[in-house]
Amino acid sequence: MAKKTTAKQNTNNGESKFKGIRNFFTSERTRFITGLVISIVTIYVGLALISFFFTGGADQSKIENVPLSDLVINRGSVENWTGVRGAFLADLLMNRWFGISSFLILFFLGSVGAKLMNLSRVSLLKRFLFSAAMLIWGSLFFAFIFIRGYEDTFIYLGGQHGYYLSEVMMNNIGIPGTVLLLVGLFLIIAIFTSKRTIPFLQNVFSFGWLKNRLRREKNETAEVPGVEKEEEGETDVYVPVEKTAAIPQPAAYCETMEEAVEPDEYVFDTETEMRKAEEEKKRPVEKESPQKNDFEFEVARGDDPVVEASVDGGTTFEVEVPEDEETFDQSQLGKYDPRLDLSRYMFPTLDLLKFYDSGNVEVNREELEENQQMIKQTLEDFGINIASIKATVGPTVTLYEIIPEAGVRISKIKNLEDDIALSLSALQIRIIAPMPGKGTIGIEVPNNKPQTVSMQSVVASRKFQECSYDLPVAIGKTIVNEVFMFDLCKTPHLLVAGATGQGKSVGLNAIITSLLYKKHPAELKFVMVDPKQVEFSIYSKIERHYLAKLPNADKPIVTEPGDAVATLNSLVIEMENRYKLLVEASARNIKEYNEKFISRRLNPEKGHRFLPYIVAIVDEFADLIATSGKEIELPISRIAAKARAVGIHMILATQRPDTKVITGTIKSNFPSRIAFKVMSQIDSRTILDTPGANRLIGKGDMLILITGSSEPTRVQCAFVDTPEVEDIVNYVGAQVAYPTAYLLPEYVGEGGESSSAGSVDLSDRDPLFDEAARLIVIQQQGSTSLIQRKFAIGYNRAGRLMDQLEAAGIVGPFEGSKARQVLIQDEYGLEQLLNSLK
């Protein structure tokens, strides 16, 4: 036994040394120093190459065919700025290898140094492939261009490598073949380097640029309509038809010919009208009243299709039919990118999270054998024989799966929870009888030395990094030490409950953190309701990135019960507005709608827009129920019942899971639930409809019941500390953001007062009131952002100014995303109003 212990200690010492070495080389300090050294070497080599252009001729005879060791002895005899080694290295790179394209080696080395020092986040693999390809191609190109005359100079612009290969190619495929090969290689490199290369080449090869130019010249030289001429008693009137392509369309809209024409316009179908014309010619001509017009059509073949229509009255109409080229082509713009506004946004890095190494994950084999023996002995004392027993070690709990002998009742084993816990000296054990999908009975026993599951290990896992969920949530690790993930879009709403101090707030932070690591600010918004005022206040710094709020709200985090009611009712209005957009777009859910918008099949001028997901997180739901009652329950029930399809999801958290708080309406609309440790079995049944949460050990130990699963899963919640959350929030908040937070629709309560603007006292007007009023009237645009931009003030002050302008009758009421209507049309009327207010 002593030998085994000694061997295990040696193994542990070896593993700890290996971990120490690995941590040394992966630490931020080591990486920064390595990057700094590489950057200094890059600068040194760059100076050597630059100096070669000026001193290479003088140094060539001194270093040519001379070993480096001999050059070191004669140091100082070269003219290169960087000494003997720099002169030798410059001659090696410029003359013997790749010529002036050797500077691409410095480009790659500089990228490696910047990457290690965390100055840039480029892909080193892509940068290496690009540098290598351009290094070889540049050597061939410059050698081919300067293949003649290089004998008279000291520098080989393509290097010996390039000159040798160029001569080989010219001898085999000739000069035209070499030119074509170089052009083809350059285009291939450009295609792999930039996504814009293929559309550009398609436009060039299809002569699209020439067609566009001819079309513009044609539009500029078009005839002015309304010219009439009389000839032999007959009047020809040239009536133009506006071409739809001349109307500028927004970037996110691709119209077809049918969509380009208004309902009261008429579009001629050439084949149909020719067929009708032939039938009209065959019919006998009848005398009809002058009020009735019969048309006969002829199609003029040519570059500009013209349809001539003759009327009995003798008047001929000539109508131009737009060609297919005149329609708006979405391929010219490509797909809409919702991330374009914040194209330089960088997701949080893994080094912002801490890795909590609590030692060896495995439980001592002696402890496992002892626990197995104690479980077996305890069951045998009560007359229950076991056929086999198997242990599965988790981060905080070990699962013992037992197979009883035939004839043993399961209920008899379940009644022995306290006796088994007493024999094992464990705090709490949990018996799962039977285990879902297995013919075994599970006994979960807490480990003597539980492991801390870090959020860094969960986020850095391949399962999380490669997942394709719409709203991925990685919340911890299961009993078999696997990362537990679920898609919030399929949940679709989540109920979180647990006693005070059992990890509920950490669990909410883990959910928010995992979403911040995967979703761009253009794709996700949070609505945070925090009656305690301290849990979510840390997220205020990312207001203009990820948060949504009411217009003119002073704080992005909702803390007052009245504001919470208004915010949730505003979410209901947002839900209804989104459903209207889905109906107009003939889409069933937000995913189909956004796909249509991205492919430019929806017109923003008709109110369509890219819809981000909205996750509403309500902490201390019991406190809101106690203060607001039905007022808060009604909007939550509506959102939970209908909002899934339009991308609005809700997370409710409470520490008092009784039936007065978690009512039947709430439970029916929240099928997915998370239960941390609770005090009684009744509370566990209230949350999960099954006991078990009262048997948890606390400190992040939880049971998760996801939609579609029959039994809850035991998971150890990932630990994310407050300093880690602060680092993530500071990292995101320091980047370029949107001008304001995502503004929800304004909610007007039953009393008729707005949710954002209460009664406005015009006697206490803002000092900028008069100037803002003149600006609005002159610009004829009632926009809060206009006031904010012109006077360089904050959004809250600009919003209060807009409320005062509305109360004074200068602008109209709030109309969602549209600008307010300006009610005063000229400055004279404005001055009269301002004088009356004084």
PDB file of N, CA, C and O in Angstrom, residues 341-346 520-521 544-545 731-739:
ATOM      1  N   ASP A 341     -22.495  47.910 -38.369  1.00  0.00           N
ATOM      2  CA  ASP A 341     -22.400  49.141 -37.581  1.00  0.00           C
ATOM      3  C   ASP A 341     -21.271  49.061 -36.557  1.00  0.00           C
ATOM      4  O   ASP A 341     -20.616  50.061 -36.268  1.00  0.00           O
ATOM      5  N   LEU A 342     -21.079  47.888 -35.993  1.00  0.00           N
ATOM      6  CA  LEU A 342     -19.973  47.660 -35.054  1.00  0.00           C
ATOM      7  C   LEU A 342     -19.072  46.578 -35.631  1.00  0.00           C
ATOM      8  O   LEU A 342     -18.864  45.523 -35.026  1.00  0.00           O
ATOM      9  N   SER A 343     -18.544  46.849 -36.807  1.00  0.00           N
ATOM     10  CA  SER A 343     -17.755  45.833 -37.511  1.00  0.00           C
ATOM     11  C   SER A 343     -16.439  45.528 -36.805  1.00  0.00           C
ATOM     12  O   SER A 343     -15.880  44.446 -36.980  1.00  0.00           O
ATOM     13  N   ARG A 344     -15.944  46.471 -36.000  1.00  0.00           N
ATOM     14  CA  ARG A 344     -14.681  46.255 -35.301  1.00  0.00           C
ATOM     15  C   ARG A 344     -14.875  45.751 -33.879  1.00  0.00           C
ATOM     16  O   ARG A 344     -13.924  45.708 -33.105  1.00  0.00           O
ATOM     17  N   TYR A 345     -16.095  45.370 -33.548  1.00  0.00           N
ATOM     18  CA  TYR A 345     -16.348  44.849 -32.200  1.00  0.00           C
ATOM     19  C   TYR A 345     -15.615  43.525 -32.015  1.00  0.00           C
ATOM     20  O   TYR A 345     -15.634  42.655 -32.888  1.00  0.00           O
ATOM     21  N   MET A 346     -14.947  43.384 -30.886  1.00  0.00           N
ATOM     22  CA  MET A 346     -14.207  42.169 -30.571  1.00  0.00           C
ATOM     23  C   MET A 346     -14.839  41.500 -29.361  1.00  0.00           C
ATOM     24  O   MET A 346     -15.113  42.146 -28.345  1.00  0.00           O
ATOM     25  N   HIS A 520     -23.125  38.869 -30.866  1.00  0.00           N
ATOM     26  CA  HIS A 520     -22.720  40.246 -31.173  1.00  0.00           C
ATOM     27  C   HIS A 520     -23.777  41.221 -30.639  1.00  0.00           C
ATOM     28  O   HIS A 520     -24.960  40.877 -30.526  1.00  0.00           O
ATOM     29  N   PRO A 521     -23.396  42.457 -30.290  1.00  0.00           N
ATOM     30  CA  PRO A 521     -24.404  43.424 -29.807  1.00  0.00           C
ATOM     31  C   PRO A 521     -25.542  43.660 -30.782  1.00  0.00           C
ATOM     32  O   PRO A 521     -26.645  44.013 -30.355  1.00  0.00           O
ATOM     33  N   ARG A 544     -25.012  50.810 -24.050  1.00  0.00           N
ATOM     34  CA  ARG A 544     -25.139  51.107 -25.477  1.00  0.00           C
ATOM     35  C   ARG A 544     -24.708  49.947 -26.362  1.00  0.00           C
ATOM     36  O   ARG A 544     -24.767  50.069 -27.577  1.00  0.00           O
ATOM     37  N   HIS A 545     -24.279  48.861 -25.768  1.00  0.00           N
ATOM     38  CA  HIS A 545     -23.938  47.665 -26.539  1.00  0.00           C
ATOM     39  C   HIS A 545     -25.062  46.631 -26.497  1.00  0.00           C
ATOM     40  O   HIS A 545     -25.550  46.191 -27.534  1.00  0.00           O
ATOM     41  N   TYR A 731     -14.194  45.415 -20.703  1.00  0.00           N
ATOM     42  CA  TYR A 731     -13.653  45.106 -22.026  1.00  0.00           C
ATOM     43  C   TYR A 731     -14.658  45.463 -23.122  1.00  0.00           C
ATOM     44  O   TYR A 731     -14.311  46.051 -24.146  1.00  0.00           O
ATOM     45  N   VAL A 732     -15.922  45.108 -22.885  1.00  0.00           N
ATOM     46  CA  VAL A 732     -16.961  45.418 -23.871  1.00  0.00           C
ATOM     47  C   VAL A 732     -17.271  46.907 -23.876  1.00  0.00           C
ATOM     48  O   VAL A 732     -17.401  47.543 -24.932  1.00  0.00           O
ATOM     49  N   GLY A 733     -17.380  47.512 -22.688  1.00  0.00           N
ATOM     50  CA  GLY A 733     -17.752  48.917 -22.598  1.00  0.00           C
ATOM     51  C   GLY A 733     -16.724  49.864 -23.166  1.00  0.00           C
ATOM     52  O   GLY A 733     -17.062  50.992 -23.538  1.00  0.00           O
ATOM     53  N   ALA A 734     -15.458  49.431 -23.248  1.00  0.00           N
ATOM     54  CA  ALA A 734     -14.412  50.305 -23.773  1.00  0.00           C
ATOM     55  C   ALA A 734     -14.420  50.391 -25.292  1.00  0.00           C
ATOM     56  O   ALA A 734     -13.717  51.225 -25.864  1.00  0.00           O
ATOM     57  N   GLN A 735     -15.201  49.563 -25.956  1.00  0.00           N
ATOM     58  CA  GLN A 735     -15.226  49.543 -27.416  1.00  0.00           C
ATOM     59  C   GLN A 735     -16.295  50.498 -27.953  1.00  0.00           C
ATOM     60  O   GLN A 735     -17.158  50.983 -27.222  1.00  0.00           O
ATOM     61  N   VAL A 736     -16.210  50.746 -29.251  1.00  0.00           N
ATOM     62  CA  VAL A 736     -17.177  51.626 -29.909  1.00  0.00           C
ATOM     63  C   VAL A 736     -18.575  51.028 -29.772  1.00  0.00           C
ATOM     64  O   VAL A 736     -18.765  49.821 -29.956  1.00  0.00           O
ATOM     65  N   ALA A 737     -19.556  51.876 -29.465  1.00  0.00           N
ATOM     66  CA  ALA A 737     -20.908  51.402 -29.194  1.00  0.00           C
ATOM     67  C   ALA A 737     -21.908  52.151 -30.052  1.00  0.00           C
ATOM     68  O   ALA A 737     -21.567  53.066 -30.807  1.00  0.00           O
ATOM     69  N   TYR A 738     -23.175  51.756 -29.928  1.00  0.00           N
ATOM     70  CA  TYR A 738     -24.258  52.460 -30.598  1.00  0.00           C
ATOM     71  C   TYR A 738     -24.498  53.811 -29.898  1.00  0.00           C
ATOM     72  O   TYR A 738     -24.096  54.006 -28.747  1.00  0.00           O
ATOM     73  N   PRO A 739     -25.146  54.759 -30.575  1.00  0.00           N
ATOM     74  CA  PRO A 739     -25.389  56.070 -29.924  1.00  0.00           C
ATOM     75  C   PRO A 739     -26.196  55.954 -28.642  1.00  0.00           C
ATOM     76  O   PRO A 739     -25.948  56.683 -27.691  1.00  0.00           O
TER      77      PRO A 739
END
